[in-house]
Structures are given as structure tokens and as C-alpha cells.
Amino acid sequence: MKPENVFVFEDGNLKLGDFGLSKENVDENHKTSTICGTSEYMAYEIYNHQPYDQSVDWWALGILIFELSTFQTPFYAENSYLVTQNVLRNQIKYPEFMHRHTKSIVSALLEKDTNLRLGNPRSPHGLIQNQPFFK
């Protein structure tokens, strides 16, 4: 998920497109390990060479919300190597103007531990649809 794959229609509805990298035939635990995608949107577990599941999509949503709020991705760098280093080692710097509900949902979606990441049914952050960001 990235901005160029989100389509806004005249009635305000959104649709997602370009599933060229969607996965089929993942293992019995619903995980895969292929390294693919746009570097600024790839999740921590991909960079960390761990098997991953659909939680990478929740990470990408966090990147997208941050970018739509600030016009830059949270781990931005001039090349993919530096993006990788930023994802693996750096904390996100939130701008002062970012609304607290936006910061809250982004930080929950960009949780490096997939068991704690918003979108995981067992996440301590609760359900996505109940987040104050959507109210």
C-alpha cells in the first residue's frame, strides 16, 4: 500500500489497486519470506528477514497515514540502504503539528513487534475501527 495505489473517486470513496505483489500459496502458518515491495513501505519484519503475514499491510497503512499527514515517509532517506537502516535502528520523529490521534494510530501501526501491532487481534491497542483517529 502506497499513495499511488490509493484511488479517490468523485463520491469520496477510496479503492486500493495494484496488487502485483500479492501472495498466493503461503505456508501453513500463513507466512511468507519473500523480500519485495517499495523500500519506504516495507515492514520491519521484512527488513529483519523474518517470515511475515498480513501484518505488513498494517505497517504500510501506518506509513501511508504518516506520509499523508506530513508529505514524507517516517523513515525517509536518499537511498534504500539508508531507509533500511532507519527502519531497523531509528525511532520515528513526529512533527509537533501532528495531531495526537494521528500520532497514536501511526505509532500503533508501526509497532515493530507484530503481536503488539494494531491490526493484530491480540494487540493491546484495541481494534482499528475503534481508534480515535477515525472519529
CSV table of N, CA and C in Angstrom, one decimal:
chain,number,residue,atom,x,y,z
A,1,MET,N,0.9,-1.2,0.0
A,1,MET,CA,0.0,0.0,0.0
A,1,MET,C,0.9,1.2,0.0
A,2,LYS,N,0.6,2.1,-0.9
A,2,LYS,CA,1.4,3.4,-1.0
A,2,LYS,C,0.5,4.4,-1.8
A,3,PRO,N,0.7,5.7,-1.7
A,3,PRO,CA,-0.2,6.7,-2.2
A,3,PRO,C,-0.6,6.4,-3.7
A,4,GLU,N,0.3,6.0,-4.5
A,4,GLU,CA,-0.1,5.8,-5.9
A,4,GLU,C,-1.0,4.6,-6.2
A,5,ASN,N,-1.2,3.8,-5.1
A,5,ASN,CA,-2.2,2.7,-5.2
A,5,ASN,C,-3.5,3.0,-4.5
A,6,VAL,N,-3.7,4.2,-4.1
A,6,VAL,CA,-5.0,4.6,-3.5
A,6,VAL,C,-5.7,5.5,-4.4
A,7,PHE,N,-6.9,5.1,-4.8
A,7,PHE,CA,-7.7,5.9,-5.8
A,7,PHE,C,-8.9,6.5,-5.1
A,8,VAL,N,-9.0,7.8,-5.3
A,8,VAL,CA,-10.1,8.6,-4.7
A,8,VAL,C,-11.1,8.9,-5.8
A,9,PHE,N,-12.4,8.5,-5.6
A,9,PHE,CA,-13.4,8.7,-6.6
A,9,PHE,C,-14.2,10.0,-6.3
A,10,GLU,N,-15.0,10.5,-7.3
A,10,GLU,CA,-15.7,11.7,-7.1
A,10,GLU,C,-16.6,11.7,-5.9
A,11,ASP,N,-17.2,10.6,-5.5
A,11,ASP,CA,-18.1,10.5,-4.4
A,11,ASP,C,-17.3,10.4,-3.1
A,12,GLY,N,-16.0,10.5,-3.1
A,12,GLY,CA,-15.2,10.4,-1.9
A,12,GLY,C,-14.8,9.0,-1.5
A,13,ASN,N,-15.3,8.0,-2.1
A,13,ASN,CA,-14.9,6.6,-1.8
A,13,ASN,C,-13.5,6.3,-2.3
A,14,LEU,N,-12.8,5.5,-1.5
A,14,LEU,CA,-11.4,5.1,-1.8
A,14,LEU,C,-11.4,3.6,-2.3
A,15,LYS,N,-10.5,3.3,-3.2
A,15,LYS,CA,-10.3,1.9,-3.7
A,15,LYS,C,-8.8,1.7,-3.7
A,16,LEU,N,-8.4,0.5,-3.4
A,16,LEU,CA,-7.0,0.2,-3.5
A,16,LEU,C,-6.7,-0.6,-4.7
A,17,GLY,N,-5.6,-0.4,-5.4
A,17,GLY,CA,-5.3,-1.0,-6.6
A,17,GLY,C,-3.9,-1.5,-6.6
A,18,ASP,N,-3.5,-2.2,-7.7
A,18,ASP,CA,-2.1,-2.7,-8.0
A,18,ASP,C,-1.7,-3.7,-6.9
A,19,PHE,N,-2.2,-4.9,-7.1
A,19,PHE,CA,-1.9,-6.0,-6.2
A,19,PHE,C,-0.9,-6.9,-6.9
A,20,GLY,N,0.0,-6.3,-7.7
A,20,GLY,CA,1.0,-7.1,-8.4
A,20,GLY,C,1.9,-7.9,-7.5
A,21,LEU,N,2.1,-7.5,-6.3
A,21,LEU,CA,2.9,-8.3,-5.4
A,21,LEU,C,2.1,-9.1,-4.3
A,22,SER,N,0.8,-9.3,-4.6
A,22,SER,CA,0.1,-10.0,-3.6
A,22,SER,C,0.5,-11.5,-3.6
A,23,LYS,N,0.3,-12.2,-2.5
A,23,LYS,CA,0.9,-13.5,-2.3
A,23,LYS,C,-0.2,-14.6,-2.4
A,24,GLU,N,0.2,-15.7,-3.0
A,24,GLU,CA,-0.6,-16.9,-3.0
A,24,GLU,C,0.2,-18.0,-2.5
A,25,ASN,N,-0.4,-19.1,-2.0
A,25,ASN,CA,0.3,-20.3,-1.6
A,25,ASN,C,1.4,-20.0,-0.5
A,26,VAL,N,1.0,-19.3,0.5
A,26,VAL,CA,1.9,-19.0,1.6
A,26,VAL,C,1.9,-20.3,2.5
A,27,ASP,N,2.8,-20.4,3.4
A,27,ASP,CA,2.9,-21.6,4.2
A,27,ASP,C,1.8,-21.9,5.1
A,28,GLU,N,1.8,-23.0,5.8
A,28,GLU,CA,0.7,-23.4,6.7
A,28,GLU,C,0.4,-22.5,7.8
A,29,ASN,N,1.3,-21.6,8.1
A,29,ASN,CA,1.2,-20.6,9.2
A,29,ASN,C,0.8,-19.3,8.6
A,30,HIS,N,0.4,-19.3,7.3
A,30,HIS,CA,0.0,-18.1,6.6
A,30,HIS,C,1.1,-17.0,6.6
A,31,LYS,N,2.4,-17.5,6.4
A,31,LYS,CA,3.5,-16.6,6.4
A,31,LYS,C,4.3,-16.8,5.1
A,32,THR,N,5.1,-15.8,4.7
A,32,THR,CA,6.0,-15.9,3.6
A,32,THR,C,7.2,-15.2,4.0
A,33,SER,N,8.2,-15.2,3.1
A,33,SER,CA,9.5,-14.6,3.5
A,33,SER,C,10.2,-13.9,2.3
A,34,THR,N,9.4,-13.7,1.2
A,34,THR,CA,10.0,-13.0,0.0
A,34,THR,C,10.2,-11.5,0.3
A,35,ILE,N,11.4,-11.0,-0.1
A,35,ILE,CA,11.7,-9.6,0.1
A,35,ILE,C,11.2,-8.9,-1.2
A,36,CYS,N,10.1,-8.2,-1.1
A,36,CYS,CA,9.7,-7.4,-2.2
A,36,CYS,C,8.8,-6.2,-1.7
A,37,GLY,N,8.7,-5.2,-2.6
A,37,GLY,CA,7.9,-4.1,-2.3
A,37,GLY,C,8.8,-2.8,-2.4
A,38,THR,N,8.1,-1.7,-2.1
A,38,THR,CA,8.8,-0.4,-2.2
A,38,THR,C,9.5,-0.1,-0.8
A,39,SER,N,10.7,0.2,-0.9
A,39,SER,CA,11.5,0.2,0.4
A,39,SER,C,10.9,1.0,1.5
A,40,GLU,N,10.4,2.2,1.2
A,40,GLU,CA,9.9,3.1,2.3
A,40,GLU,C,8.6,2.5,2.9
A,41,TYR,N,8.0,1.5,2.3
A,41,TYR,CA,6.7,1.0,2.8
A,41,TYR,C,6.9,-0.4,3.4
A,42,MET,N,8.1,-1.0,3.2
A,42,MET,CA,8.3,-2.4,3.7
A,42,MET,C,8.4,-2.4,5.2
A,43,ALA,N,7.8,-3.4,5.8
A,43,ALA,CA,7.7,-3.5,7.3
A,43,ALA,C,9.0,-4.0,7.9
A,44,TYR,N,9.1,-3.7,9.2
A,44,TYR,CA,10.3,-4.1,10.0
A,44,TYR,C,10.7,-5.5,9.8
A,45,GLU,N,9.7,-6.4,9.9
A,45,GLU,CA,10.0,-7.9,9.8
A,45,GLU,C,10.6,-8.3,8.5
A,46,ILE,N,10.2,-7.6,7.4
A,46,ILE,CA,10.8,-7.9,6.1
A,46,ILE,C,12.3,-7.5,6.1
A,47,TYR,N,12.6,-6.3,6.6
A,47,TYR,CA,14.0,-5.9,6.7
A,47,TYR,C,14.8,-6.8,7.7
A,48,ASN,N,14.1,-7.3,8.6
A,48,ASN,CA,14.8,-8.1,9.6
A,48,ASN,C,14.8,-9.6,9.2
A,49,HIS,N,14.4,-9.9,8.0
A,49,HIS,CA,14.5,-11.2,7.4
A,49,HIS,C,13.7,-12.3,8.2
A,50,GLN,N,12.5,-11.8,8.7
A,50,GLN,CA,11.6,-12.7,9.4
A,50,GLN,C,10.5,-13.1,8.5
A,51,PRO,N,9.9,-14.3,8.7
A,51,PRO,CA,8.7,-14.7,7.9
A,51,PRO,C,7.6,-13.7,8.4
A,52,TYR,N,6.7,-13.3,7.4
A,52,TYR,CA,5.7,-12.3,7.7
A,52,TYR,C,4.3,-12.7,7.2
A,53,ASP,N,3.3,-12.1,7.7
A,53,ASP,CA,1.9,-12.3,7.3
A,53,ASP,C,1.3,-11.0,6.9
A,54,GLN,N,0.0,-10.9,7.0
A,54,GLN,CA,-0.7,-9.7,6.6
A,54,GLN,C,-0.4,-8.5,7.5
A,55,SER,N,0.3,-8.7,8.6
A,55,SER,CA,0.6,-7.5,9.4
A,55,SER,C,1.5,-6.5,8.7
A,56,VAL,N,2.2,-6.9,7.7
A,56,VAL,CA,3.0,-6.0,6.9
A,56,VAL,C,2.1,-4.9,6.2
A,57,ASP,N,0.8,-5.3,6.0
A,57,ASP,CA,-0.1,-4.3,5.4
A,57,ASP,C,-0.5,-3.3,6.4
A,58,TRP,N,-0.7,-3.6,7.7
A,58,TRP,CA,-1.0,-2.7,8.7
A,58,TRP,C,0.2,-1.7,8.9
A,59,TRP,N,1.4,-2.2,8.8
A,59,TRP,CA,2.6,-1.3,8.8
A,59,TRP,C,2.5,-0.3,7.7
A,60,ALA,N,2.2,-0.8,6.5
A,60,ALA,CA,2.2,0.1,5.3
A,60,ALA,C,1.1,1.1,5.5
A,61,LEU,N,0.0,0.8,6.1
A,61,LEU,CA,-1.1,1.8,6.4
A,61,LEU,C,-0.5,2.9,7.3
A,62,GLY,N,0.3,2.5,8.3
A,62,GLY,CA,0.9,3.5,9.2
A,62,GLY,C,1.8,4.4,8.5
A,63,ILE,N,2.6,3.8,7.5
A,63,ILE,CA,3.5,4.7,6.7
A,63,ILE,C,2.6,5.6,5.9
A,64,LEU,N,1.6,5.1,5.3
A,64,LEU,CA,0.7,5.9,4.4
A,64,LEU,C,0.1,7.1,5.2
A,65,ILE,N,-0.5,6.8,6.4
A,65,ILE,CA,-1.1,7.8,7.2
A,65,ILE,C,-0.1,8.9,7.6
A,66,PHE,N,1.1,8.5,8.0
A,66,PHE,CA,2.2,9.4,8.3
A,66,PHE,C,2.5,10.3,7.1
A,67,GLU,N,2.7,9.7,6.0
A,67,GLU,CA,3.0,10.4,4.7
A,67,GLU,C,1.9,11.4,4.3
A,68,LEU,N,0.7,11.0,4.4
A,68,LEU,CA,-0.4,11.9,4.1
A,68,LEU,C,-0.5,13.0,5.0
A,69,SER,N,0.0,12.9,6.3
A,69,SER,CA,-0.1,13.9,7.3
A,69,SER,C,1.1,14.9,7.2
A,70,THR,N,2.3,14.4,6.7
A,70,THR,CA,3.5,15.2,6.7
A,70,THR,C,4.1,15.4,5.3
A,71,PHE,N,3.7,14.7,4.3
A,71,PHE,CA,4.2,14.7,3.0
A,71,PHE,C,5.6,14.1,2.9
A,72,GLN,N,5.9,13.2,3.9
A,72,GLN,CA,7.2,12.5,3.8
A,72,GLN,C,7.0,11.2,4.7
A,73,THR,N,7.6,10.1,4.2
A,73,THR,CA,7.5,8.9,5.0
A,73,THR,C,8.4,9.0,6.3
A,74,PRO,N,8.0,8.2,7.3
A,74,PRO,CA,8.7,8.4,8.6
A,74,PRO,C,10.2,7.9,8.6
A,75,PHE,N,10.5,7.0,7.7
A,75,PHE,CA,11.9,6.5,7.6
A,75,PHE,C,12.6,7.0,6.4
A,76,TYR,N,12.2,8.1,5.8
A,76,TYR,CA,12.7,8.6,4.5
A,76,TYR,C,14.3,8.8,4.6
A,77,ALA,N,14.9,8.4,3.5
A,77,ALA,CA,16.3,8.6,3.3
A,77,ALA,C,16.6,8.7,1.8
A,78,GLU,N,17.7,9.1,1.4
A,78,GLU,CA,18.0,9.4,0.0
A,78,GLU,C,18.3,8.1,-0.8
A,79,ASN,N,18.5,7.0,-0.1
A,79,ASN,CA,18.7,5.7,-0.8
A,79,ASN,C,18.1,4.5,0.0
A,80,SER,N,17.9,3.4,-0.6
A,80,SER,CA,17.2,2.3,0.1
A,80,SER,C,18.1,1.7,1.2
A,81,TYR,N,19.4,1.8,1.1
A,81,TYR,CA,20.2,1.3,2.2
A,81,TYR,C,19.9,2.1,3.5
A,82,LEU,N,19.9,3.4,3.3
A,82,LEU,CA,19.6,4.3,4.5
A,82,LEU,C,18.2,4.1,5.0
A,83,VAL,N,17.2,3.9,4.1
A,83,VAL,CA,15.9,3.6,4.6
A,83,VAL,C,15.9,2.4,5.4
A,84,THR,N,16.6,1.3,5.0
A,84,THR,CA,16.7,0.1,5.8
A,84,THR,C,17.3,0.4,7.1
A,85,GLN,N,18.3,1.1,7.2
A,85,GLN,CA,19.0,1.4,8.5
A,85,GLN,C,18.0,2.2,9.4
A,86,ASN,N,17.3,3.1,8.8
A,86,ASN,CA,16.3,3.9,9.6
A,86,ASN,C,15.2,3.0,10.1
A,87,VAL,N,14.7,2.1,9.3
A,87,VAL,CA,13.6,1.2,9.8
A,87,VAL,C,14.1,0.3,10.9
A,88,LEU,N,15.3,-0.2,10.8
A,88,LEU,CA,15.9,-1.2,11.7
A,88,LEU,C,16.4,-0.5,13.0
A,89,ARG,N,16.9,0.7,12.9
A,89,ARG,CA,17.6,1.3,14.1
A,89,ARG,C,17.0,2.6,14.7
A,90,ASN,N,16.2,3.3,13.9
A,90,ASN,CA,15.8,4.7,14.4
A,90,ASN,C,14.4,4.7,14.9
A,91,GLN,N,14.1,5.6,15.8
A,91,GLN,CA,12.8,5.9,16.3
A,91,GLN,C,12.1,6.9,15.3
A,92,ILE,N,10.9,6.9,15.2
A,92,ILE,CA,10.2,7.9,14.4
A,92,ILE,C,10.2,9.2,15.1
A,93,LYS,N,10.4,10.3,14.3
A,93,LYS,CA,10.3,11.6,14.8
A,93,LYS,C,9.0,12.2,14.3
A,94,TYR,N,8.1,12.5,15.3
A,94,TYR,CA,6.8,13.0,14.9
A,94,TYR,C,6.9,14.5,15.0
A,95,PRO,N,6.4,15.2,13.9
A,95,PRO,CA,6.4,16.7,14.0
A,95,PRO,C,5.4,17.2,15.0
A,96,GLU,N,5.7,18.3,15.5
A,96,GLU,CA,4.9,18.9,16.6
A,96,GLU,C,3.4,19.1,16.1
A,97,PHE,N,3.2,19.4,14.9
A,97,PHE,CA,1.9,19.8,14.4
A,97,PHE,C,1.0,18.5,14.2
A,98,MET,N,1.6,17.3,14.3
A,98,MET,CA,0.8,16.1,14.1
A,98,MET,C,-0.2,15.9,15.2
A,99,HIS,N,-1.4,15.8,14.9
A,99,HIS,CA,-2.5,15.6,15.9
A,99,HIS,C,-2.2,14.3,16.7
A,100,ARG,N,-2.6,14.4,18.0
A,100,ARG,CA,-2.2,13.2,18.9
A,100,ARG,C,-2.9,11.9,18.5
A,101,HIS,N,-4.1,12.0,17.9
A,101,HIS,CA,-4.8,10.8,17.4
A,101,HIS,C,-4.1,10.2,16.2
A,102,THR,N,-3.5,11.1,15.4
A,102,THR,CA,-2.7,10.6,14.2
A,102,THR,C,-1.5,9.9,14.7
A,103,LYS,N,-0.8,10.6,15.6
A,103,LYS,CA,0.4,10.0,16.2
A,103,LYS,C,0.2,8.7,16.9
A,104,SER,N,-0.9,8.6,17.6
A,104,SER,CA,-1.3,7.4,18.3
A,104,SER,C,-1.5,6.2,17.3
A,105,ILE,N,-2.3,6.4,16.3
A,105,ILE,CA,-2.6,5.3,15.3
A,105,ILE,C,-1.3,5.0,14.5
A,106,VAL,N,-0.5,6.0,14.1
A,106,VAL,CA,0.7,5.7,13.4
A,106,VAL,C,1.7,4.9,14.3
A,107,SER,N,1.9,5.3,15.5
A,107,SER,CA,2.8,4.5,16.4
A,107,SER,C,2.3,3.1,16.7
A,108,ALA,N,1.0,2.9,16.7
A,108,ALA,CA,0.4,1.6,16.9
A,108,ALA,C,0.6,0.7,15.7
A,109,LEU,N,0.4,1.3,14.5
A,109,LEU,CA,0.6,0.6,13.3
A,109,LEU,C,2.0,0.3,12.9
A,110,LEU,N,3.0,1.1,13.4
A,110,LEU,CA,4.4,0.9,13.2
A,110,LEU,C,5.1,0.3,14.3
A,111,GLU,N,4.4,-0.5,15.1
A,111,GLU,CA,4.9,-1.3,16.2
A,111,GLU,C,5.8,-2.4,15.6
A,112,LYS,N,7.0,-2.5,16.0
A,112,LYS,CA,7.9,-3.5,15.4
A,112,LYS,C,7.5,-4.9,15.8
A,113,ASP,N,7.0,-5.1,17.0
A,113,ASP,CA,6.5,-6.4,17.5
A,113,ASP,C,5.1,-6.7,16.9
A,114,THR,N,5.0,-7.6,16.0
A,114,THR,CA,3.8,-7.8,15.3
A,114,THR,C,2.7,-8.3,16.2
A,115,ASN,N,3.0,-8.9,17.4
A,115,ASN,CA,2.0,-9.3,18.3
A,115,ASN,C,1.3,-8.0,19.0
A,116,LEU,N,2.1,-6.9,19.0
A,116,LEU,CA,1.6,-5.7,19.6
A,116,LEU,C,1.0,-4.7,18.6
A,117,ARG,N,1.3,-5.0,17.3
A,117,ARG,CA,0.9,-4.0,16.3
A,117,ARG,C,-0.6,-3.9,16.1
A,118,LEU,N,-1.1,-2.7,16.0
A,118,LEU,CA,-2.5,-2.5,15.7
A,118,LEU,C,-2.8,-3.3,14.4
A,119,GLY,N,-3.9,-4.0,14.4
A,119,GLY,CA,-4.3,-4.8,13.3
A,119,GLY,C,-4.3,-6.3,13.7
A,120,ASN,N,-3.4,-6.6,14.7
A,120,ASN,CA,-3.3,-8.0,15.3
A,120,ASN,C,-4.5,-8.1,16.3
A,121,PRO,N,-5.3,-9.1,16.2
A,121,PRO,CA,-6.5,-9.2,17.1
A,121,PRO,C,-6.1,-9.2,18.5
A,122,ARG,N,-4.9,-9.6,18.9
A,122,ARG,CA,-4.5,-9.6,20.3
A,122,ARG,C,-3.7,-8.3,20.7
A,123,SER,N,-3.7,-7.3,19.8
A,123,SER,CA,-3.0,-6.1,20.1
A,123,SER,C,-3.6,-5.4,21.3
A,124,PRO,N,-2.7,-4.9,22.2
A,124,PRO,CA,-3.2,-4.1,23.3
A,124,PRO,C,-3.8,-2.7,22.9
A,125,HIS,N,-3.6,-2.4,21.6
A,125,HIS,CA,-4.2,-1.1,21.1
A,125,HIS,C,-5.6,-1.1,20.8
A,126,GLY,N,-6.2,-2.3,20.9
A,126,GLY,CA,-7.6,-2.5,20.6
A,126,GLY,C,-7.9,-2.7,19.1
A,127,LEU,N,-9.1,-2.5,18.7
A,127,LEU,CA,-9.5,-2.7,17.3
A,127,LEU,C,-9.2,-1.4,16.4
A,128,ILE,N,-8.9,-1.6,15.2
A,128,ILE,CA,-8.6,-0.5,14.3
A,128,ILE,C,-9.8,0.5,14.2
A,129,GLN,N,-11.0,-0.1,14.0
A,129,GLN,CA,-12.2,0.8,13.8
A,129,GLN,C,-12.6,1.6,15.1
A,130,ASN,N,-12.0,1.2,16.2
A,130,ASN,CA,-12.3,1.9,17.5
A,130,ASN,C,-11.3,3.0,17.8
A,131,GLN,N,-10.3,3.2,16.9
A,131,GLN,CA,-9.3,4.2,17.2
A,131,GLN,C,-9.8,5.6,17.1
A,132,PRO,N,-9.5,6.5,18.0
A,132,PRO,CA,-10.0,7.9,18.0
A,132,PRO,C,-9.6,8.6,16.6
A,133,PHE,N,-8.6,8.2,15.9
A,133,PHE,CA,-8.3,8.8,14.6
A,133,PHE,C,-9.4,8.8,13.7
A,134,PHE,N,-10.3,7.8,13.8
A,134,PHE,CA,-11.4,7.6,12.8
A,134,PHE,C,-12.7,8.3,13.3
A,135,LYS,N,-12.7,9.0,14.4
A,135,LYS,CA,-13.9,9.7,14.9
A,135,LYS,C,-13.9,11.1,14.5
